[in-house]
Amino acid sequence: EETITIVKSILIGILNPDNKARNEATAKLEEMRKNTGLLLVCLIKVLHSSTETKEKTVAAVLIRKLLEIQDDQLFNPHWKALSPEDQQIIKALALEAFQKESDKTLLPKMTECLVQISSNVFNMAPSEQSTNVWPEIMSHAVNVVMAEPNEENLPQLENGLRLFEGIYGFIYESLSNEKNTQQLSVLLEKVAGLMKAKHLGLASKAVKTVSEMSFYASKKELKQFKDLILPIMTVTLNCFSEGKENELKICCRAIIEMSTDQASFLFKSHFTDLFILMGKVSEKKDFDDENLRELGFEVIVNLVEVKTTFLSADTDKLKVLVEALFKYALGMEPEVTDDWATPTQDSYFDEEFIYEKEVSAAVSFLERLIDSIGSEKLLPMLSEFIAKLLENTSDWRFKYVGIMSYKHLITHVDDMVTVDSIFPVVFENVSNQNAKIRYACLATIEELADTFKPHFSDKYSKELIPILTNIFNDSTLKVQLESCEALNTVMSNTDEVLLASLSEQILDKTFGIFLKETLPNNLRECLLNVVATLVSQVDKLFAPYANKCLSLICDFFSKSYTNKIHKSLYGNLIECITLIGPYDTAVYHKIIPDIVNAIIEIQNSIPLSTDPIREYLQDSIERLIRVLKESFPELIPKMIESVMKLVRSIPEMSVSSNPEEKFKIDDLLKSATSDPNEVKVKYESVKTSSTEEMASALETLNKVIEALGELYLPYIDLTNKEIFFYLTYPTNEDIRQVSSDLLPVLLEIIKKSNNKESLVNYSKLYTSEMMKAVDSEIDNETHGYILENFVEIVEIADGYLVKEEVNQFFEKILSVFDKVEKRRIALLEKKSTIENTIIQKKIKGKQAVDEDEEEDDEERMEKDLADEVADIEDIQSQMADLIGKLFATHKPYSQDVVNVIITKMIPKYFRPEASTFENKMGMYLIDDIVEFLGQESLPENIWHEMAQALITYAGNEECSLRQAALYGIGMFAQNTKVGFEKYSYDFISKIYQALGISIENKDEEDWGLAKDNAIAALGRIVQYQNSAVKPEDLPNLVEKWLKGLPITTDETEMCGQHEFLCDILLNKPDLIVGNNYENAVDIVKVLAKIYKSVKYSEEKVNNKIKQVVETLLKVNENFKAVLESLSQSPDEKMQKKVKKLLSD
């Protein structure tokens, strides 16, 4: 009782108008929060028993806030920490308080408090037990809905409806189960009846409840809602007509929430009326809440995004909507305010891109319409409207809206020529008298340079760069800032020689402004970015300006750092110094120790997880590390510690609310005096998360390690400690992926140290950690990513496990494989069920409208499932690669593993009912055994069975399965020591069959891989088993191989086959040139295509081609004639390639 008295005094004190009394009450509240459980129990007792409305009001708000569930939570940790007894007390008293309360102003706050408690209760309980979790509240909510409305029970009914809606998501399954088939229908009918209430507060709550019920309804159940759309629109219209703004917002939001893929068919018959109604909402200019107009647009655009046919087929409606959006945008302020003209943030990047709410909203809606309806239909229409806006001279806002709209819409255009008619208008108006129009033109130039890179800069940079640098002196700060950004984007895509010729002009203008005494830091930042972009783009051509620029920037940084001013510019200044420094090493090397110390001091004095300087420091460290390696090795330890600090500093994430966070008294009072039913229209911005910064920091660490190489060896253990934690970091897959990238890099360094024992020990350690990561990973893409790095680790380590460890490795991978396989099978079963449903419906014939909609949903679900199955199958394929690499590196210890694969896995994958994917998995395993273990490691009967399997599937129509078998044939030819002649003609026959399979209706890349592997298999037969082919048949085989060159798709086969071609020409040319040199033309064409091709060749192959040219092609008369002919070929590409072949 004493504690309750204290709590009551706190509640009264919080409402005291005297600041001192309020602060004292707040301090006591914070002290009591140290025992949140006791505080909650006391508050609920006050809410239940107090006779003072003010006390109960604040108590209700405090309970709701204390138990609020954050976006990343299922339940509030304070609730979980309560004892079962205290939870029961709070549940019982909260419900009793709600049931007996009659105060109209207090009831809504108690309702929200009760909904928050309910959310915690139901979210903590297993879903299948929802009926038994809190039956009293379920019963009360249902009873309230079923009550007959009258004047006396109106507040209870209205708030009871909100309670029912608030907990419906938790209880709907128990209301719609087989035993209560009619209860849901009865409840829906009752709620729908309440939409007819004259009291619009109750009617709008009923609309919101119907919307919530539709969200959880099955497709079959949604049919009951078809007749409710018109009543919903009637309530919405009444709210609009009577000026009930909050109720109107509730209705509009309810319609938006109903506009799902599954429920969109409900609106088909009423879309025209809804379009007219929302048009009235969006046109009304005297709402107290200005966001309501946007909500009118949102209803229509959201519905069109879900079902584009509502608008795409009606050009007239589409024009009406577009015109309405432009009119809305033109409602922006007519004045250029100081707030807009003079941004006060330290960084221009913190500025909103479009300042005016109306313009921002209109452009956003237009872009969403383009994305949903398509640019082909919408862009011509928008172009007409924009042209009219640009022609209007009566009000500057027309031109501004036109240019800003154009700026955003060009991002949906592929060809610059289709929009370049507006370029002159944009270029001319960079000097317009109105600052906003100047800004709009600069922002558009920035977008043009980025969207149409490099073509826009190629054509216009010489003209635009002088114009943009002159605007540095503009009288409006916002325009100055945007001129810098536009220049940066133009320069980033400008030819370096042209840009270098303009460098002096750019630098004179830049430093002429930068060195002024009174200059805002956001402009200095943008000017430094101009310098950084220029240096990065022109590279060594910046050398003539390096000394002077470096001197000016170092001097400014030194003064700023000494006097602790311009702190927001430190990152930009360090960036410029490390970019320019390499072009004036005499000065740069003198200051490097000071720069390193400055970076470390800055890191020690800022919150790196949130400070924007972080990215600048990371990039600067990457540039510095190579210089330190060459000239300042004594500074390397400091720099490594600096990088490790970047890695350690974030992310700071919590899955619970912060118990140390203090309530803001103003927010609390606002909650206590506001209407919780008031709907606030809010558009949230998206911020870069700390987890993304962590991934970036790990990438920086990776680059540092790669740059330092063996010098990083002393820091391996320190790094392992950090990396192992992030390999299984739960909330961000990028962090897990980049962490896995680091381990092969570290292991390579260990290997180069030539300490075999260390290599073995670290390899086993990394294997253990990667196995944990593979076992725990749930994201498909990341799973595959980690497996790729795992394969690399096994390859680098090369024979680090003993036989028992090889068996354990395989056993663990097989365990993970089985777990993934269960997921695949479950998805396939689900997919099969959906496919059967679709087939059955198609058999029945024509469907009703709503059934057509349901079929669309099922087909989308089937596609999603198919995509996920494909992802899982990719993971399993990568696991097969890992097993193959295990064979390759542990051949002497793989026999037990092979026995398991041969006796258990391969029979499973080739059983009669096995799927194509299972056949492919079996083929991958056969390929691994054939390639990495070879004939001598297997009994003769097993080797024979391998050959038969390869023969069986080498002519399969499925490209990926055929490719695996053909690859296996090539490996079989390479690794068979005796007896290949028993299979040679069966193999050759199947290869010829495979080469005859048409590309029609096949994936081009898959077909290309299969074709390349067929050619490579022929090549290996020629290379390793030509004696197994009859002499009279060999020329045909060689010619077939030659006709398939060059290898164009399978990168793993390219260089090997192309080098073999050179070897034949250098050592046994008679084998390939053909009778009377009939193959000479093909040979020269292949060599010309391969030579110095980035894709098809490498240095070793290029060198051998040079030998072939010098010793055969330029010497042999037949080849000389071919070269002469092809060098004059009408095929210009081939002509150039042949001339290159001869001239190099």
mmCIF file of N, CA and C in Angstrom, residues 69 139 217 235 264 335 388 394 666 671 687 765 820 845 1000 1019 1071 1080:
data_model
loop_
_atom_site.group_PDB
_atom_site.id
_atom_site.type_symbol
_atom_site.label_atom_id
_atom_site.label_comp_id
_atom_site.label_asym_id
_atom_site.label_seq_id
_atom_site.Cartn_x
_atom_site.Cartn_y
_atom_site.Cartn_z
ATOM 1 N N ILE A 69 5.942 -3.110 -27.437
ATOM 2 C CA ILE A 69 6.743 -4.090 -28.172
ATOM 3 C C ILE A 69 7.382 -3.392 -29.371
ATOM 4 N N SER A 139 -13.562 -13.910 -24.668
ATOM 5 C CA SER A 139 -15.006 -13.960 -24.424
ATOM 6 C C SER A 139 -15.585 -12.552 -24.334
ATOM 7 N N ALA A 217 -8.451 -13.602 -43.394
ATOM 8 C CA ALA A 217 -9.397 -14.517 -44.032
ATOM 9 C C ALA A 217 -8.718 -15.322 -45.134
ATOM 10 N N VAL A 235 -19.463 4.678 -45.395
ATOM 11 C CA VAL A 235 -18.966 5.250 -44.142
ATOM 12 C C VAL A 235 -17.874 6.275 -44.444
ATOM 13 N N SER A 264 -7.720 -8.076 -53.442
ATOM 14 C CA SER A 264 -7.944 -6.972 -54.393
ATOM 15 C C SER A 264 -9.187 -7.176 -55.244
ATOM 16 N N GLU A 335 6.806 30.861 -51.708
ATOM 17 C CA GLU A 335 7.998 31.635 -51.356
ATOM 18 C C GLU A 335 9.217 30.721 -51.217
ATOM 19 N N LYS A 388 3.794 21.081 -70.725
ATOM 20 C CA LYS A 388 2.876 22.192 -70.427
ATOM 21 C C LYS A 388 3.329 22.975 -69.192
ATOM 22 N N SER A 394 3.484 32.024 -65.802
ATOM 23 C CA SER A 394 2.711 32.859 -64.880
ATOM 24 C C SER A 394 3.139 32.690 -63.431
ATOM 25 N N ASP A 666 7.741 15.268 -21.724
ATOM 26 C CA ASP A 666 6.840 15.921 -22.686
ATOM 27 C C ASP A 666 6.071 14.880 -23.503
ATOM 28 N N SER A 671 1.050 11.896 -24.496
ATOM 29 C CA SER A 671 0.296 10.646 -24.576
ATOM 30 C C SER A 671 -0.895 10.660 -23.634
ATOM 31 N N LYS A 687 17.242 4.568 -42.801
ATOM 32 C CA LYS A 687 18.618 4.959 -42.495
ATOM 33 C C LYS A 687 19.544 3.757 -42.656
ATOM 34 N N LEU A 765 41.207 -25.467 -37.278
ATOM 35 C CA LEU A 765 40.432 -24.479 -36.529
ATOM 36 C C LEU A 765 39.408 -23.801 -37.444
ATOM 37 N N VAL A 820 19.302 -29.996 -45.137
ATOM 38 C CA VAL A 820 18.903 -29.176 -46.287
ATOM 39 C C VAL A 820 17.975 -29.967 -47.200
ATOM 40 N N GLY A 845 -12.542 -26.253 -65.938
ATOM 41 C CA GLY A 845 -12.941 -25.295 -66.959
ATOM 42 C C GLY A 845 -12.938 -23.889 -66.444
ATOM 43 N N GLU A 1000 16.939 -24.895 -78.908
ATOM 44 C CA GLU A 1000 15.553 -24.423 -78.850
ATOM 45 C C GLU A 1000 14.890 -24.798 -77.520
ATOM 46 N N GLY A 1019 38.140 -33.477 -76.626
ATOM 47 C CA GLY A 1019 39.528 -33.051 -76.522
ATOM 48 C C GLY A 1019 40.336 -33.953 -75.605
ATOM 49 N N LEU A 1071 48.017 -34.164 -87.173
ATOM 50 C CA LEU A 1071 46.840 -34.757 -86.556
ATOM 51 C C LEU A 1071 45.598 -33.891 -86.730
ATOM 52 N N ALA A 1080 42.654 -25.671 -92.096
ATOM 53 C CA ALA A 1080 43.529 -24.519 -91.828
ATOM 54 C C ALA A 1080 42.736 -23.259 -91.511
#
